[in-house]
Coordinates of C-alpha atoms in Angstrom, one line a residue:
M1 CA 0.0 0.0 0.2
R2 CA 2.6 2.3 1.4
R3 CA 4.4 2.3 -2.9
I4 CA 0.8 2.5 -4.9
I5 CA 0.8 5.6 -2.2
Q6 CA 4.7 7.3 -3.3
I7 CA 4.8 6.2 -6.7
P8 CA 2.1 8.3 -8.1
T9 CA 3.2 10.7 -5.6
F10 CA 6.4 11.3 -7.1
F11 CA 5.1 11.4 -10.8
L12 CA 2.5 14.0 -9.5
L13 CA 5.0 16.5 -7.4
S14 CA 7.3 15.3 -10.8
I15 CA 4.8 17.3 -12.7
V16 CA 4.7 19.8 -10.4
A17 CA 8.0 20.6 -10.4
I18 CA 8.3 20.7 -14.1
N19 CA 5.4 22.6 -14.2
T20 CA 6.7 25.2 -11.9
F21 CA 10.4 25.7 -12.9
A22 CA 9.6 25.8 -16.8
G23 CA 5.7 27.0 -16.9
G24 CA 7.9 30.7 -17.2
F25 CA 9.6 30.1 -19.9
D26 CA 7.7 30.5 -23.6
Y27 CA 10.1 28.6 -25.8
N28 CA 10.0 29.7 -30.0
K29 CA 8.3 27.1 -32.0
E30 CA 9.7 25.6 -35.8
D31 CA 9.5 28.4 -38.2
T32 CA 7.4 27.2 -40.7
S33 CA 9.6 28.2 -43.5
G34 CA 11.4 25.4 -42.4
Y35 CA 14.2 27.1 -40.0
S36 CA 14.1 25.9 -36.8
D37 CA 15.6 27.6 -33.5
Y38 CA 16.1 25.2 -30.7
S39 CA 17.4 28.1 -28.4
V40 CA 15.7 27.9 -25.1
Q41 CA 14.5 31.3 -24.9
P42 CA 13.4 32.3 -21.2
N43 CA 11.0 34.9 -21.4
F44 CA 10.7 36.3 -17.5
Q45 CA 7.9 38.2 -16.6
V46 CA 9.1 42.2 -14.6
N47 CA 6.6 44.2 -13.0
D48 CA 6.8 48.0 -13.9
G49 CA 7.2 48.7 -10.7
T50 CA 9.9 48.6 -8.6
N51 CA 10.8 49.6 -4.8
Y52 CA 11.8 52.9 -5.4
T53 CA 8.3 53.5 -7.6
R54 CA 6.2 56.3 -6.1
N55 CA 3.2 55.3 -3.9
G56 CA 1.1 59.1 -4.4
H57 CA 0.3 59.7 -0.5
A58 CA 3.6 59.2 1.6
V59 CA 4.8 62.3 4.1
Y60 CA 7.8 62.5 4.7
F61 CA 10.2 65.0 6.6
F62 CA 13.4 66.3 5.7
G63 CA 16.4 68.2 6.3
G64 CA 20.2 69.6 6.1
Y65 CA 23.0 71.9 5.6
V66 CA 22.1 74.6 3.5
Y67 CA 25.2 76.6 1.0
T68 CA 23.9 80.1 0.1
Y69 CA 25.5 82.1 -2.7
R70 CA 23.8 85.8 -3.3
L71 CA 24.2 87.5 -6.3
L72 CA 25.7 91.1 -4.8
N73 CA 25.4 93.6 -7.1
S74 CA 27.2 96.6 -7.8
T75 CA 24.6 99.5 -7.4
T76 CA 25.6 102.4 -5.6
S77 CA 23.6 102.4 -1.9
S78 CA 24.3 104.4 1.3
I79 CA 24.2 103.0 4.2
Y80 CA 23.8 105.7 7.4
N81 CA 25.2 105.5 10.6
P82 CA 22.7 107.5 14.1
I83 CA 25.5 108.5 16.0
T84 CA 26.8 110.9 13.3
N85 CA 24.2 111.4 11.2
V86 CA 26.2 110.9 8.3
T87 CA 24.9 108.5 5.3
Y88 CA 27.9 106.6 3.5
S89 CA 27.7 105.2 -0.4
F90 CA 28.8 101.7 -0.6
D91 CA 29.1 99.0 -3.4
P92 CA 27.2 96.2 -2.1
N93 CA 29.3 93.6 -3.6
S94 CA 32.3 94.8 -1.8
L95 CA 31.0 95.0 1.2
F96 CA 28.6 92.6 2.4
S97 CA 29.7 88.4 2.5
N98 CA 28.2 86.5 -1.4
S99 CA 28.2 83.5 0.8
A100 CA 26.6 82.2 4.4
S101 CA 25.0 78.9 5.9
N102 CA 21.9 77.6 6.5
I103 CA 19.8 74.8 8.2
E104 CA 16.7 74.1 6.3
V105 CA 14.0 71.0 7.9
G106 CA 10.8 70.7 6.4
A107 CA 7.8 68.7 5.3
G108 CA 6.1 68.0 2.3
R109 CA 3.6 64.7 0.9
E110 CA 3.6 63.2 -2.2
M111 CA -0.6 64.4 -4.0
S112 CA -0.3 61.9 -7.2
K113 CA 2.4 59.4 -8.7
Y114 CA 3.9 62.7 -10.4
I115 CA 3.5 65.8 -7.9
N116 CA 4.4 66.7 -4.4
F117 CA 3.9 70.2 -1.9
E118 CA 6.7 70.7 0.6
A119 CA 7.1 73.3 3.2
A120 CA 10.6 74.5 4.7
Y121 CA 11.4 76.8 8.0
I122 CA 14.9 78.5 6.1
Q123 CA 17.4 79.9 9.3
Q124 CA 21.0 81.5 7.7
F125 CA 23.6 81.9 10.5
T126 CA 25.6 85.5 10.7
A127 CA 27.5 85.7 7.8
N128 CA 30.2 88.9 8.2
K129 CA 32.5 90.5 6.4
N130 CA 35.2 93.0 6.8
G131 CA 35.3 95.6 4.7
D132 CA 36.0 99.8 4.3
I133 CA 33.4 103.3 3.0
G134 CA 35.4 105.6 1.7
G135 CA 39.3 104.2 3.2
I136 CA 36.9 103.4 6.8
A137 CA 37.2 100.5 8.8
T138 CA 34.0 99.0 8.4
T139 CA 32.3 95.0 9.2
T140 CA 28.8 94.3 8.1
S141 CA 26.6 91.3 9.4
V142 CA 23.4 89.6 7.2
K143 CA 21.3 86.7 8.9
M144 CA 17.7 86.4 7.2
S145 CA 14.7 84.1 8.1
G146 CA 12.6 82.0 5.9
L147 CA 9.5 80.1 4.9
L148 CA 9.6 78.2 1.4
L149 CA 6.5 77.0 0.0
D150 CA 7.1 74.9 -3.5
M151 CA 5.6 72.5 -5.8
G152 CA 8.0 70.0 -6.8
I153 CA 7.3 67.2 -10.3
A154 CA 9.2 64.4 -10.6
F155 CA 10.3 63.5 -14.1
N156 CA 11.2 59.3 -13.4
P157 CA 8.9 58.6 -10.6
D158 CA 10.0 54.4 -10.9
D159 CA 13.9 55.1 -10.7
Q160 CA 15.6 54.6 -7.0
F161 CA 17.2 58.1 -8.5
Q162 CA 14.3 60.1 -9.3
V163 CA 14.7 63.8 -10.3
L164 CA 12.2 67.0 -9.3
G165 CA 11.6 70.3 -11.3
K166 CA 10.6 72.7 -8.0
L167 CA 8.9 76.1 -8.8
G168 CA 7.8 78.2 -5.3
A169 CA 7.7 80.8 -3.4
Q170 CA 10.1 82.4 -0.1
L171 CA 9.6 84.2 2.5
S172 CA 12.2 85.6 3.5
Q173 CA 13.1 88.3 7.0
F174 CA 16.4 90.0 6.5
T175 CA 18.6 91.6 8.7
T176 CA 21.9 93.5 8.0
S177 CA 23.8 96.0 9.7
A178 CA 26.8 98.0 9.8
T179 CA 29.5 98.5 12.3
V180 CA 31.7 101.9 10.3
A181 CA 34.5 103.5 13.0
N182 CA 33.6 101.3 15.9
S183 CA 29.9 103.1 16.3
A184 CA 27.0 101.4 15.1
A185 CA 24.6 102.2 12.0
F186 CA 21.7 100.2 10.2
T187 CA 20.6 99.6 6.3
F188 CA 17.8 101.0 5.1
N189 CA 16.3 97.6 3.4
D190 CA 15.7 95.2 6.7
S191 CA 13.1 94.0 5.4
T192 CA 10.2 90.8 5.2
K193 CA 9.8 90.5 1.3
L194 CA 8.4 87.5 -1.0
D195 CA 10.7 85.9 -3.7
P196 CA 9.3 83.6 -6.7
A197 CA 11.1 79.9 -6.2
V198 CA 12.5 78.0 -9.0
G199 CA 15.0 74.5 -9.0
L200 CA 15.7 71.0 -8.9
E201 CA 15.4 68.5 -6.5
F202 CA 18.3 65.4 -6.8
L203 CA 17.0 62.6 -4.6
M204 CA 19.0 59.1 -4.0
Q205 CA 16.5 56.7 -2.4
C206 CA 18.3 54.2 -0.6
S207 CA 15.0 52.8 0.6
Q208 CA 11.7 53.1 0.4
N209 CA 11.8 55.2 3.4
F210 CA 15.5 56.7 3.0
A211 CA 17.0 59.1 1.2
F212 CA 19.5 61.5 0.3
R213 CA 18.4 65.1 -0.7
I214 CA 20.3 67.4 -3.1
D215 CA 17.9 70.9 -3.8
T216 CA 19.6 73.5 -5.8
M217 CA 17.4 76.4 -6.1
Y218 CA 17.3 80.8 -7.2
V219 CA 15.7 82.7 -5.5
A220 CA 15.1 86.4 -7.1
D221 CA 15.4 89.2 -5.8
A222 CA 11.6 90.2 -6.9
Q223 CA 11.3 93.1 -4.6
S224 CA 14.1 95.8 -4.3
N225 CA 16.7 94.4 -6.0
Q226 CA 18.8 96.5 -4.5
Y227 CA 21.6 95.1 -2.7
S228 CA 21.5 91.9 -5.0
D229 CA 19.7 89.6 -7.8
G230 CA 18.8 87.2 -5.8
Q231 CA 20.0 84.0 -3.8
I232 CA 21.1 80.4 -5.1
D233 CA 21.0 78.1 -2.0
T234 CA 22.0 74.1 -2.2
L235 CA 20.8 71.6 0.1
A236 CA 23.1 68.6 0.9
G237 CA 20.5 66.4 3.5
I238 CA 18.0 63.6 4.7
N239 CA 14.8 62.4 3.5
V240 CA 12.2 60.3 5.5
S241 CA 8.8 59.1 4.3
L242 CA 6.8 57.8 6.7

């Protein structure tokens, strides 16, 4: 009885094994022209989606270090010393620092497979520069706090290395001060302003939930345009999805 059970069981398992391993292959049949192709060419079925494909509804957080390069112009401007009641003329390109360091933290959401919306807070560390105005020793100090809102469009949402185009606006609060001949002086244009922003995001995914991120954004100085023509911000950080 045991042998009677073993024999059909062996044949049944053999048939299942053959179907399992051979069922996924597509063998070429003999050509009616008389040419026979006896090569075995498996046709594997590959899923269109990968582990890195955007799901269209993920919430994510990001942050990192930002390097800012300011596009300072050479338009003659002025600075007022309230103690001496003297107004000095100067060249912004030679008086202010054209670079600064920042930290940026933010959050976003995928609205679809291709569209993101996100918000980020940017805190710029004080950027100082030593110079002179008319031969008088001068030290300038610039700092900024900002809120960046933007929309991203993914060009290749199924890839591990994804590229997004970004368009948005940045609300910035600049505080600029100077010390002229050891006396405090303040510039005229300390203000809050809203400027357009455009750029690119590069996302290198290590898993579905973690990625390294590089952003490059150009923020135009559309309101005042007194000291600069805008700035270029480059973020190097991480991206964590929930």
